């Protein structure tokens, strides 16, 4: 079952490259702590979204022209290292990019929102220790350090014109800040049937960003990144065949970005979210395994969303494969995502300013792993 399990892990990696739960990028997986023996991996993913819409005609003097593609392509990298200390204890180091945003409304396309942009970059380092009570039960936990920086520009007629009448043209930079949190979890396993159920808690982390904007903010901006819970499971269902899946919940409603001089409250308005994945992995021979999975994130309570995240839920399908060569394994996966339709509103007032339909994204991921 070993090859099947690693193929499933590779697919989960590739499919997490474009998580839609809030600002998720990596999904904050700790799966490396369960790898056999000493182990290292490097991963890279690339996401190509297409999110296009049309200005609502009632608010566009040109009659509702297209917005252009407002979602930029982006890459995600990850690294992990796991080592056994003895028969009961092991540790792991994980580098990931937990959150991100790359939204840019082309200037000259959308009258309502042209020039609006949001960029968020993050990187995190997690150190984990795992203790096995026996072959069935284990606990794990550790500390997490994450660095985040961001910039936001609000532009276009939807923001009410220039100050003081509106906030069109508002721009803010949040300088890089490092915050600290923790991860805790427990797992139950039955090795003979490749069964494992792991429940992981990721704490929220508080940041204080040095802030500069064109409205005169001087104080730091305090922002909290969400706590989250991941439930991952797998089990053998037939010879050389594995069923796997995951559930993720993240409390994104705590993410409030409210610079001192910005008059309209938070720049963000993100709902708490759930994401679900279910898949099957199959070992075809001693060197090659493959897997297929589907993903789902429910839509939020309203189709009115922030222009900085103009989709609502998603469906996805993914396929992946792994080639094993002695102590090395090369995995690759591709995922096709169909985000839900949504309407962008700016809170000035809560009225749709642009409608986004028929969005899509393609994510590809590659991982190289080494057992030693």
mmCIF file of C-alpha atoms in Angstrom:
data_model
loop_
_atom_site.group_PDB
_atom_site.id
_atom_site.type_symbol
_atom_site.label_atom_id
_atom_site.label_comp_id
_atom_site.label_asym_id
_atom_site.label_seq_id
_atom_site.Cartn_x
_atom_site.Cartn_y
_atom_site.Cartn_z
ATOM 1 C CA UNK A 1 0.000 0.000 0.000
ATOM 2 C CA UNK A 2 2.953 2.379 0.373
ATOM 3 C CA UNK A 3 2.977 3.534 -3.273
ATOM 4 C CA UNK A 4 -0.763 4.099 -3.260
ATOM 5 C CA UNK A 5 -0.577 6.195 -0.122
ATOM 6 C CA UNK A 6 2.178 8.411 -1.447
ATOM 7 C CA UNK A 7 0.275 8.939 -4.688
ATOM 8 C CA UNK A 8 -2.721 10.036 -2.684
ATOM 9 C CA UNK A 9 -0.579 12.480 -0.733
ATOM 10 C CA UNK A 10 0.859 13.890 -3.958
ATOM 11 C CA UNK A 11 -2.592 14.465 -5.352
ATOM 12 C CA UNK A 12 -3.718 16.201 -2.201
ATOM 13 C CA UNK A 13 -0.680 18.444 -2.533
ATOM 14 C CA UNK A 14 -1.468 19.366 -6.104
ATOM 15 C CA UNK A 15 -5.130 19.981 -5.405
ATOM 16 C CA UNK A 16 -4.421 22.268 -2.464
ATOM 17 C CA UNK A 17 -2.571 24.710 -4.712
ATOM 18 C CA UNK A 18 -5.753 26.662 -5.390
ATOM 19 C CA UNK A 19 -7.827 26.275 -2.264
ATOM 20 C CA UNK A 20 -10.862 28.541 -2.297
ATOM 21 C CA UNK A 21 -11.590 28.514 1.444
ATOM 22 C CA UNK A 22 -10.969 32.176 2.187
ATOM 23 C CA UNK A 23 -7.391 33.085 1.290
ATOM 24 C CA UNK A 24 -6.061 29.503 1.500
ATOM 25 C CA UNK A 25 -3.116 28.489 -0.644
ATOM 26 C CA UNK A 26 -1.357 25.488 0.946
ATOM 27 C CA UNK A 27 -4.142 24.016 3.076
ATOM 28 C CA UNK A 28 -1.611 23.759 5.966
ATOM 29 C CA UNK A 29 -1.115 19.991 5.626
ATOM 30 C CA UNK A 30 0.980 18.081 8.185
ATOM 31 C CA UNK A 31 0.883 14.795 6.246
ATOM 32 C CA UNK A 32 4.673 14.584 6.044
ATOM 33 C CA UNK A 33 4.840 13.607 9.732
ATOM 34 C CA UNK A 34 3.293 10.230 8.779
ATOM 35 C CA UNK A 35 5.850 9.331 6.099
ATOM 36 C CA UNK A 36 7.865 6.161 6.733
ATOM 37 C CA UNK A 37 11.510 6.542 7.778
ATOM 38 C CA UNK A 38 13.577 9.632 7.057
ATOM 39 C CA UNK A 39 12.112 11.711 4.277
ATOM 40 C CA UNK A 40 12.403 15.024 2.407
ATOM 41 C CA UNK A 41 10.245 16.622 -0.282
ATOM 42 C CA UNK A 42 10.100 19.696 -2.492
ATOM 43 C CA UNK A 43 6.945 20.795 -4.284
ATOM 44 C CA UNK A 44 5.926 23.431 -6.792
ATOM 45 C CA UNK A 45 2.488 24.382 -8.040
ATOM 46 C CA UNK A 46 1.228 26.846 -10.607
ATOM 47 C CA UNK A 47 -2.338 28.128 -10.861
ATOM 48 C CA UNK A 48 -3.948 29.725 -13.908
ATOM 49 C CA UNK A 49 -7.338 31.240 -13.027
ATOM 50 C CA UNK A 50 -9.801 32.944 -15.367
ATOM 51 C CA UNK A 51 -12.246 35.185 -13.493
ATOM 52 C CA UNK A 52 -14.073 37.526 -15.850
ATOM 53 C CA UNK A 53 -17.278 39.498 -15.547
ATOM 54 C CA UNK A 54 -19.217 42.542 -16.645
ATOM 55 C CA UNK A 55 -19.933 45.834 -14.933
ATOM 56 C CA UNK A 56 -23.564 46.213 -13.900
ATOM 57 C CA UNK A 57 -25.042 48.454 -16.597
ATOM 58 C CA UNK A 58 -26.937 50.685 -14.162
ATOM 59 C CA UNK A 59 -23.662 51.912 -12.644
ATOM 60 C CA UNK A 60 -21.562 52.051 -15.813
ATOM 61 C CA UNK A 61 -21.899 55.074 -18.129
ATOM 62 C CA UNK A 62 -20.638 52.847 -20.954
ATOM 63 C CA UNK A 63 -23.488 50.392 -20.425
ATOM 64 C CA UNK A 64 -21.833 47.504 -18.599
ATOM 65 C CA UNK A 65 -18.556 46.624 -20.284
ATOM 66 C CA UNK A 66 -16.351 43.603 -19.501
ATOM 67 C CA UNK A 67 -13.980 43.627 -16.537
ATOM 68 C CA UNK A 68 -11.281 41.557 -18.220
ATOM 69 C CA UNK A 69 -9.577 38.737 -16.317
ATOM 70 C CA UNK A 70 -9.124 40.002 -12.748
ATOM 71 C CA UNK A 71 -7.239 36.986 -11.309
ATOM 72 C CA UNK A 72 -3.492 36.753 -11.959
ATOM 73 C CA UNK A 73 -1.563 33.490 -12.343
ATOM 74 C CA UNK A 74 0.573 32.535 -9.347
ATOM 75 C CA UNK A 75 3.008 29.913 -8.126
ATOM 76 C CA UNK A 76 3.279 28.117 -4.787
ATOM 77 C CA UNK A 77 6.334 26.334 -3.366
ATOM 78 C CA UNK A 78 6.741 24.007 -0.408
ATOM 79 C CA UNK A 79 9.437 22.026 1.377
ATOM 80 C CA UNK A 80 9.308 19.366 4.055
ATOM 81 C CA UNK A 81 11.799 17.330 6.068
ATOM 82 C CA UNK A 82 10.926 14.465 8.433
ATOM 83 C CA UNK A 83 13.266 12.371 10.586
ATOM 84 C CA UNK A 84 12.750 9.574 13.092
ATOM 85 C CA UNK A 85 14.284 10.181 16.519
ATOM 86 C CA UNK A 86 13.580 6.664 17.772
ATOM 87 C CA UNK A 87 10.838 4.058 17.410
ATOM 88 C CA UNK A 88 8.242 6.286 19.067
ATOM 89 C CA UNK A 89 9.264 9.858 18.266
ATOM 90 C CA UNK A 90 9.817 11.779 15.048
ATOM 91 C CA UNK A 91 10.002 15.398 14.014
ATOM 92 C CA UNK A 92 9.283 17.388 10.871
ATOM 93 C CA UNK A 93 9.963 20.834 9.442
ATOM 94 C CA UNK A 94 7.465 22.253 6.950
ATOM 95 C CA UNK A 95 7.798 25.378 4.814
ATOM 96 C CA UNK A 96 4.625 26.450 3.036
ATOM 97 C CA UNK A 97 2.730 29.461 1.717
ATOM 98 C CA UNK A 98 -0.505 29.334 3.725
ATOM 99 C CA UNK A 99 -2.312 32.393 2.335
ATOM 100 C CA UNK A 100 -2.296 34.496 -0.785
ATOM 101 C CA UNK A 101 -4.165 36.848 -3.095
ATOM 102 C CA UNK A 102 -3.399 38.100 -6.607
ATOM 103 C CA UNK A 103 -6.324 40.200 -7.858
ATOM 104 C CA UNK A 104 -5.936 42.993 -10.423
ATOM 105 C CA UNK A 105 -8.740 44.702 -12.367
ATOM 106 C CA UNK A 106 -7.249 45.875 -15.677
ATOM 107 C CA UNK A 107 -7.240 49.658 -16.072
ATOM 108 C CA UNK A 108 -9.277 50.654 -19.100
ATOM 109 C CA UNK A 109 -11.649 47.679 -18.949
ATOM 110 C CA UNK A 110 -13.948 48.022 -15.948
ATOM 111 C CA UNK A 111 -15.283 51.531 -15.294
ATOM 112 C CA UNK A 112 -16.649 50.413 -11.932
ATOM 113 C CA UNK A 113 -13.540 48.668 -10.582
ATOM 114 C CA UNK A 114 -10.637 49.223 -13.001
ATOM 115 C CA UNK A 115 -7.369 49.731 -11.104
ATOM 116 C CA UNK A 116 -8.501 47.816 -8.006
ATOM 117 C CA UNK A 117 -5.786 45.429 -6.814
ATOM 118 C CA UNK A 118 -4.977 43.127 -3.899
ATOM 119 C CA UNK A 119 -1.690 41.300 -3.362
ATOM 120 C CA UNK A 120 -0.987 39.103 -0.335
ATOM 121 C CA UNK A 121 2.194 37.066 0.109
ATOM 122 C CA UNK A 122 2.965 34.694 2.973
ATOM 123 C CA UNK A 123 5.466 32.079 4.058
ATOM 124 C CA UNK A 124 5.410 29.878 7.160
ATOM 125 C CA UNK A 125 7.776 27.539 8.984
ATOM 126 C CA UNK A 126 6.285 24.805 11.165
ATOM 127 C CA UNK A 127 8.228 22.520 13.491
ATOM 128 C CA UNK A 128 6.394 19.348 14.591
ATOM 129 C CA UNK A 129 7.064 16.523 17.051
ATOM 130 C CA UNK A 130 5.104 13.260 16.924
ATOM 131 C CA UNK A 131 4.837 10.649 19.671
ATOM 132 C CA UNK A 132 3.474 7.146 18.943
ATOM 133 C CA UNK A 133 1.873 5.417 21.926
ATOM 134 C CA UNK A 134 1.633 2.217 19.877
ATOM 135 C CA UNK A 135 1.003 1.288 16.248
ATOM 136 C CA UNK A 136 -2.519 2.731 16.481
ATOM 137 C CA UNK A 137 -2.480 6.004 18.439
ATOM 138 C CA UNK A 138 -0.220 9.040 18.144
ATOM 139 C CA UNK A 139 -0.223 12.728 18.986
ATOM 140 C CA UNK A 140 1.712 15.566 17.400
ATOM 141 C CA UNK A 141 2.214 19.282 17.786
ATOM 142 C CA UNK A 142 4.586 22.163 17.400
ATOM 143 C CA UNK A 143 5.135 25.842 16.772
ATOM 144 C CA UNK A 144 4.485 27.862 13.650
ATOM 145 C CA UNK A 145 6.072 31.125 12.508
ATOM 146 C CA UNK A 146 4.555 32.956 9.557
ATOM 147 C CA UNK A 147 5.464 36.136 7.698
ATOM 148 C CA UNK A 148 2.858 38.114 5.755
ATOM 149 C CA UNK A 149 2.855 41.305 3.693
ATOM 150 C CA UNK A 150 0.100 42.829 1.581
ATOM 151 C CA UNK A 151 -0.996 45.788 -0.494
ATOM 152 C CA UNK A 152 -4.469 46.916 -1.571
ATOM 153 C CA UNK A 153 -5.685 49.564 -4.007
ATOM 154 C CA UNK A 154 -9.356 50.491 -4.387
ATOM 155 C CA UNK A 155 -10.230 52.252 -7.622
ATOM 156 C CA UNK A 156 -13.060 52.831 -10.048
ATOM 157 C CA UNK A 157 -16.479 54.460 -9.958
ATOM 158 C CA UNK A 158 -17.878 51.785 -7.620
ATOM 159 C CA UNK A 159 -15.903 53.293 -4.751
ATOM 160 C CA UNK A 160 -17.748 56.599 -4.952
ATOM 161 C CA UNK A 161 -15.114 58.825 -6.520
ATOM 162 C CA UNK A 162 -12.133 60.480 -4.902
ATOM 163 C CA UNK A 163 -12.030 61.537 -1.227
ATOM 164 C CA UNK A 164 -13.826 63.061 0.557
ATOM 165 C CA UNK A 165 -16.867 61.976 -1.490
ATOM 166 C CA UNK A 166 -15.600 58.377 -1.763
ATOM 167 C CA UNK A 167 -12.556 56.166 -1.418
ATOM 168 C CA UNK A 168 -11.660 55.644 -5.066
ATOM 169 C CA UNK A 169 -7.881 55.817 -5.377
ATOM 170 C CA UNK A 170 -7.233 54.560 -1.840
ATOM 171 C CA UNK A 171 -3.974 52.592 -1.598
ATOM 172 C CA UNK A 172 -2.339 50.932 1.415
ATOM 173 C CA UNK A 173 0.811 48.889 2.027
ATOM 174 C CA UNK A 174 1.097 46.509 4.993
ATOM 175 C CA UNK A 175 4.773 45.875 5.726
ATOM 176 C CA UNK A 176 6.030 42.346 6.335
ATOM 177 C CA UNK A 177 5.345 41.109 9.866
ATOM 178 C CA UNK A 178 6.150 37.822 11.588
ATOM 179 C CA UNK A 179 3.674 36.196 13.972
ATOM 180 C CA UNK A 180 3.677 32.956 15.954
ATOM 181 C CA UNK A 181 1.157 30.218 16.645
ATOM 182 C CA UNK A 182 0.931 26.482 17.161
ATOM 183 C CA UNK A 183 -0.375 23.236 15.705
ATOM 184 C CA UNK A 184 -1.831 20.273 17.630
ATOM 185 C CA UNK A 185 -3.195 16.961 16.425
ATOM 186 C CA UNK A 186 -3.929 13.298 17.008
ATOM 187 C CA UNK A 187 -4.145 10.274 14.734
ATOM 188 C CA UNK A 188 -5.554 6.756 14.767
ATOM 189 C CA UNK A 189 -4.100 4.122 12.424
ATOM 190 C CA UNK A 190 -4.531 0.476 11.472
ATOM 191 C CA UNK A 191 -1.440 -0.236 9.330
ATOM 192 C CA UNK A 192 -2.673 -3.600 7.996
ATOM 193 C CA UNK A 193 -5.456 -1.889 6.025
ATOM 194 C CA UNK A 194 -3.667 1.453 5.478
ATOM 195 C CA UNK A 195 -6.264 3.202 7.631
ATOM 196 C CA UNK A 196 -5.430 6.567 9.147
ATOM 197 C CA UNK A 197 -7.618 9.313 10.555
ATOM 198 C CA UNK A 198 -5.814 12.503 11.602
ATOM 199 C CA UNK A 199 -7.373 15.562 13.231
ATOM 200 C CA UNK A 200 -5.243 18.729 13.228
ATOM 201 C CA UNK A 201 -5.841 22.119 14.843
ATOM 202 C CA UNK A 202 -3.998 25.205 13.557
ATOM 203 C CA UNK A 203 -4.153 28.228 15.861
ATOM 204 C CA UNK A 204 -4.888 31.787 14.805
ATOM 205 C CA UNK A 205 -1.906 34.134 14.620
ATOM 206 C CA UNK A 206 -1.888 37.847 15.411
ATOM 207 C CA UNK A 207 0.058 40.350 13.310
ATOM 208 C CA UNK A 208 0.828 44.055 13.695
ATOM 209 C CA UNK A 209 1.660 45.539 10.305
ATOM 210 C CA UNK A 210 3.541 48.755 9.800
ATOM 211 C CA UNK A 211 1.108 50.695 7.613
ATOM 212 C CA UNK A 212 1.419 53.425 5.014
ATOM 213 C CA UNK A 213 -1.442 54.715 2.887
ATOM 214 C CA UNK A 214 -2.439 57.825 0.961
ATOM 215 C CA UNK A 215 -5.100 58.787 3.531
ATOM 216 C CA UNK A 216 -2.584 59.440 6.318
ATOM 217 C CA UNK A 217 -2.558 56.250 8.436
ATOM 218 C CA UNK A 218 0.353 56.170 10.884
ATOM 219 C CA UNK A 219 -0.635 53.501 13.434
ATOM 220 C CA UNK A 220 0.079 49.806 12.977
ATOM 221 C CA UNK A 221 -2.773 47.705 11.629
ATOM 222 C CA UNK A 222 -3.634 44.642 13.713
ATOM 223 C CA UNK A 223 -4.807 41.593 11.754
ATOM 224 C CA UNK A 224 -5.537 38.042 12.910
ATOM 225 C CA UNK A 225 -5.160 35.066 10.579
ATOM 226 C CA UNK A 226 -7.757 32.331 11.122
ATOM 227 C CA UNK A 227 -7.740 29.259 13.278
ATOM 228 C CA UNK A 228 -8.453 26.126 11.263
ATOM 229 C CA UNK A 229 -9.216 22.427 11.654
ATOM 230 C CA UNK A 230 -8.155 19.742 9.156
ATOM 231 C CA UNK A 231 -9.604 16.221 9.185
ATOM 232 C CA UNK A 232 -7.711 13.825 6.888
ATOM 233 C CA UNK A 233 -8.493 10.164 6.366
ATOM 234 C CA UNK A 234 -7.480 7.214 4.226
ATOM 235 C CA UNK A 235 -8.218 3.493 4.163
ATOM 236 C CA UNK A 236 -7.591 0.528 1.924
ATOM 237 C CA UNK A 237 -10.784 -0.639 0.229
ATOM 238 C CA UNK A 238 -9.364 -3.396 -1.994
ATOM 239 C CA UNK A 239 -6.005 -4.812 -2.994
ATOM 240 C CA UNK A 240 -3.738 -1.913 -4.076
ATOM 241 C CA UNK A 241 -6.649 0.546 -3.809
ATOM 242 C CA UNK A 242 -6.989 3.408 -1.326
ATOM 243 C CA UNK A 243 -9.888 5.705 -0.476
ATOM 244 C CA UNK A 244 -8.784 9.103 0.862
ATOM 245 C CA UNK A 245 -10.341 12.442 1.706
ATOM 246 C CA UNK A 246 -10.231 15.573 3.808
ATOM 247 C CA UNK A 247 -12.400 18.217 5.428
ATOM 248 C CA UNK A 248 -11.072 21.698 6.218
ATOM 249 C CA UNK A 249 -12.716 24.468 8.227
ATOM 250 C CA UNK A 250 -11.183 27.931 8.601
ATOM 251 C CA UNK A 251 -12.545 30.866 10.622
ATOM 252 C CA UNK A 252 -11.958 33.646 8.105
ATOM 253 C CA UNK A 253 -14.533 35.951 9.688
ATOM 254 C CA UNK A 254 -11.808 36.995 12.182
ATOM 255 C CA UNK A 255 -9.730 38.508 9.361
ATOM 256 C CA UNK A 256 -10.409 42.232 9.724
ATOM 257 C CA UNK A 257 -8.084 44.652 7.912
ATOM 258 C CA UNK A 258 -8.942 48.165 9.083
ATOM 259 C CA UNK A 259 -6.207 50.789 8.607
ATOM 260 C CA UNK A 260 -6.515 53.808 10.894
ATOM 261 C CA UNK A 261 -7.459 56.375 8.226
ATOM 262 C CA UNK A 262 -9.738 54.179 6.085
ATOM 263 C CA UNK A 263 -13.321 55.412 6.667
ATOM 264 C CA UNK A 264 -15.371 52.360 5.629
ATOM 265 C CA UNK A 265 -14.279 49.740 8.162
ATOM 266 C CA UNK A 266 -12.535 46.559 7.070
ATOM 267 C CA UNK A 267 -11.001 46.165 3.628
ATOM 268 C CA UNK A 268 -11.948 42.483 3.850
ATOM 269 C CA UNK A 269 -15.256 40.661 4.295
ATOM 270 C CA UNK A 270 -14.587 36.909 4.249
ATOM 271 C CA UNK A 271 -16.945 34.213 5.515
ATOM 272 C CA UNK A 272 -15.889 31.184 7.523
ATOM 273 C CA UNK A 273 -15.500 28.301 5.110
ATOM 274 C CA UNK A 274 -15.533 24.534 4.671
ATOM 275 C CA UNK A 275 -13.715 22.579 1.958
ATOM 276 C CA UNK A 276 -14.145 18.878 1.140
ATOM 277 C CA UNK A 277 -12.045 16.421 -0.895
ATOM 278 C CA UNK A 278 -12.725 12.753 -1.699
ATOM 279 C CA UNK A 279 -10.592 10.524 -3.897
ATOM 280 C CA UNK A 280 -9.357 7.053 -4.823
ATOM 281 C CA UNK A 281 -5.733 5.975 -5.335
ATOM 282 C CA UNK A 282 -4.614 2.860 -7.212
ATOM 283 C CA UNK A 283 -1.233 1.109 -7.469
ATOM 284 C CA UNK A 284 -0.898 -0.246 -11.004
ATOM 285 C CA UNK A 285 2.521 -1.868 -10.601
ATOM 286 C CA UNK A 286 5.641 -1.655 -8.456
ATOM 287 C CA UNK A 287 6.667 1.758 -9.786
ATOM 288 C CA UNK A 288 3.508 3.620 -10.808
ATOM 289 C CA UNK A 289 0.418 4.732 -8.892
ATOM 290 C CA UNK A 290 -2.412 7.057 -9.854
ATOM 291 C CA UNK A 291 -5.335 8.784 -8.206
ATOM 292 C CA UNK A 292 -8.430 10.830 -8.923
ATOM 293 C CA UNK A 293 -10.360 13.108 -6.583
ATOM 294 C CA UNK A 294 -13.207 15.582 -6.463
ATOM 295 C CA UNK A 295 -13.436 18.721 -4.338
ATOM 296 C CA UNK A 296 -16.261 20.926 -3.144
ATOM 297 C CA UNK A 297 -16.607 24.167 -1.233
ATOM 298 C CA UNK A 298 -20.168 25.321 -0.453
ATOM 299 C CA UNK A 299 -21.291 28.758 -1.552
ATOM 300 C CA UNK A 300 -21.623 31.482 1.051
ATOM 301 C CA UNK A 301 -24.864 32.949 2.333
ATOM 302 C CA UNK A 302 -24.901 35.708 -0.296
ATOM 303 C CA UNK A 303 -23.825 36.103 -3.913
ATOM 304 C CA UNK A 304 -22.596 39.616 -3.015
ATOM 305 C CA UNK A 305 -18.854 39.353 -2.380
ATOM 306 C CA UNK A 306 -15.803 41.577 -2.117
ATOM 307 C CA UNK A 307 -14.232 42.698 -5.421
ATOM 308 C CA UNK A 308 -10.977 41.387 -3.931
ATOM 309 C CA UNK A 309 -12.330 37.789 -4.058
ATOM 310 C CA UNK A 310 -15.087 37.720 -6.715
ATOM 311 C CA UNK A 311 -16.103 34.032 -6.623
ATOM 312 C CA UNK A 312 -18.424 32.012 -4.389
ATOM 313 C CA UNK A 313 -17.624 28.371 -3.609
ATOM 314 C CA UNK A 314 -16.324 25.846 -6.141
ATOM 315 C CA UNK A 315 -16.333 22.330 -7.576
ATOM 316 C CA UNK A 316 -13.190 20.595 -8.815
ATOM 317 C CA UNK A 317 -11.795 17.378 -10.233
ATOM 318 C CA UNK A 318 -8.162 16.287 -10.121
ATOM 319 C CA UNK A 319 -5.943 13.477 -11.367
ATOM 320 C CA UNK A 320 -2.435 12.636 -10.230
ATOM 321 C CA UNK A 321 0.304 10.073 -10.604
ATOM 322 C CA UNK A 322 3.537 9.000 -8.957
ATOM 323 C CA UNK A 323 6.601 7.240 -10.353
ATOM 324 C CA UNK A 324 8.826 5.451 -7.841
ATOM 325 C CA UNK A 325 12.539 5.015 -8.586
ATOM 326 C CA UNK A 326 14.485 3.349 -5.770
ATOM 327 C CA UNK A 327 14.478 5.892 -2.916
ATOM 328 C CA UNK A 328 13.085 8.713 -5.071
ATOM 329 C CA UNK A 329 9.502 9.456 -6.058
ATOM 330 C CA UNK A 330 8.247 11.998 -8.590
ATOM 331 C CA UNK A 331 4.594 13.009 -8.370
ATOM 332 C CA UNK A 332 2.473 15.269 -10.546
ATOM 333 C CA UNK A 333 -1.155 16.321 -10.552
ATOM 334 C CA UNK A 334 -3.579 18.575 -12.370
ATOM 335 C CA UNK A 335 -6.807 20.016 -11.061
ATOM 336 C CA UNK A 336 -9.655 21.753 -12.886
ATOM 337 C CA UNK A 337 -11.747 24.108 -10.758
ATOM 338 C CA UNK A 338 -15.150 25.678 -11.440
ATOM 339 C CA UNK A 339 -15.747 28.574 -9.004
ATOM 340 C CA UNK A 340 -19.302 29.665 -8.290
ATOM 341 C CA UNK A 341 -20.833 32.793 -9.840
ATOM 342 C CA UNK A 342 -20.755 35.947 -7.729
ATOM 343 C CA UNK A 343 -21.399 39.695 -7.805
ATOM 344 C CA UNK A 344 -18.835 42.193 -6.547
ATOM 345 C CA UNK A 345 -20.041 44.912 -4.189
ATOM 346 C CA UNK A 346 -18.112 47.650 -2.428
ATOM 347 C CA UNK A 347 -20.315 48.509 0.536
ATOM 348 C CA UNK A 348 -21.012 51.952 -0.964
ATOM 349 C CA UNK A 349 -23.841 50.778 -0.702
ATOM 350 C CA UNK A 350 -24.269 46.968 -0.707
ATOM 351 C CA UNK A 351 -25.254 46.743 -4.365
ATOM 352 C CA UNK A 352 -23.815 44.571 -7.128
ATOM 353 C CA UNK A 353 -21.313 46.553 -9.229
ATOM 354 C CA UNK A 354 -20.016 43.715 -11.434
ATOM 355 C CA UNK A 355 -21.265 40.195 -12.152
ATOM 356 C CA UNK A 356 -18.811 37.295 -12.523
ATOM 357 C CA UNK A 357 -19.952 34.086 -14.239
ATOM 358 C CA UNK A 358 -18.370 31.001 -15.812
ATOM 359 C CA UNK A 359 -15.061 31.361 -13.944
ATOM 360 C CA UNK A 360 -12.499 28.558 -14.058
ATOM 361 C CA UNK A 361 -8.960 27.685 -13.018
ATOM 362 C CA UNK A 362 -6.335 25.067 -13.813
ATOM 363 C CA UNK A 363 -3.767 24.084 -11.184
ATOM 364 C CA UNK A 364 -0.725 21.894 -11.772
ATOM 365 C CA UNK A 365 1.628 20.540 -9.135
ATOM 366 C CA UNK A 366 4.899 18.599 -9.054
ATOM 367 C CA UNK A 367 6.623 17.018 -6.059
ATOM 368 C CA UNK A 368 10.005 15.312 -5.712
ATOM 369 C CA UNK A 369 10.483 13.142 -2.612
ATOM 370 C CA UNK A 370 13.447 11.220 -1.201
ATOM 371 C CA UNK A 371 13.505 8.497 1.468
ATOM 372 C CA UNK A 372 16.817 7.976 3.257
#
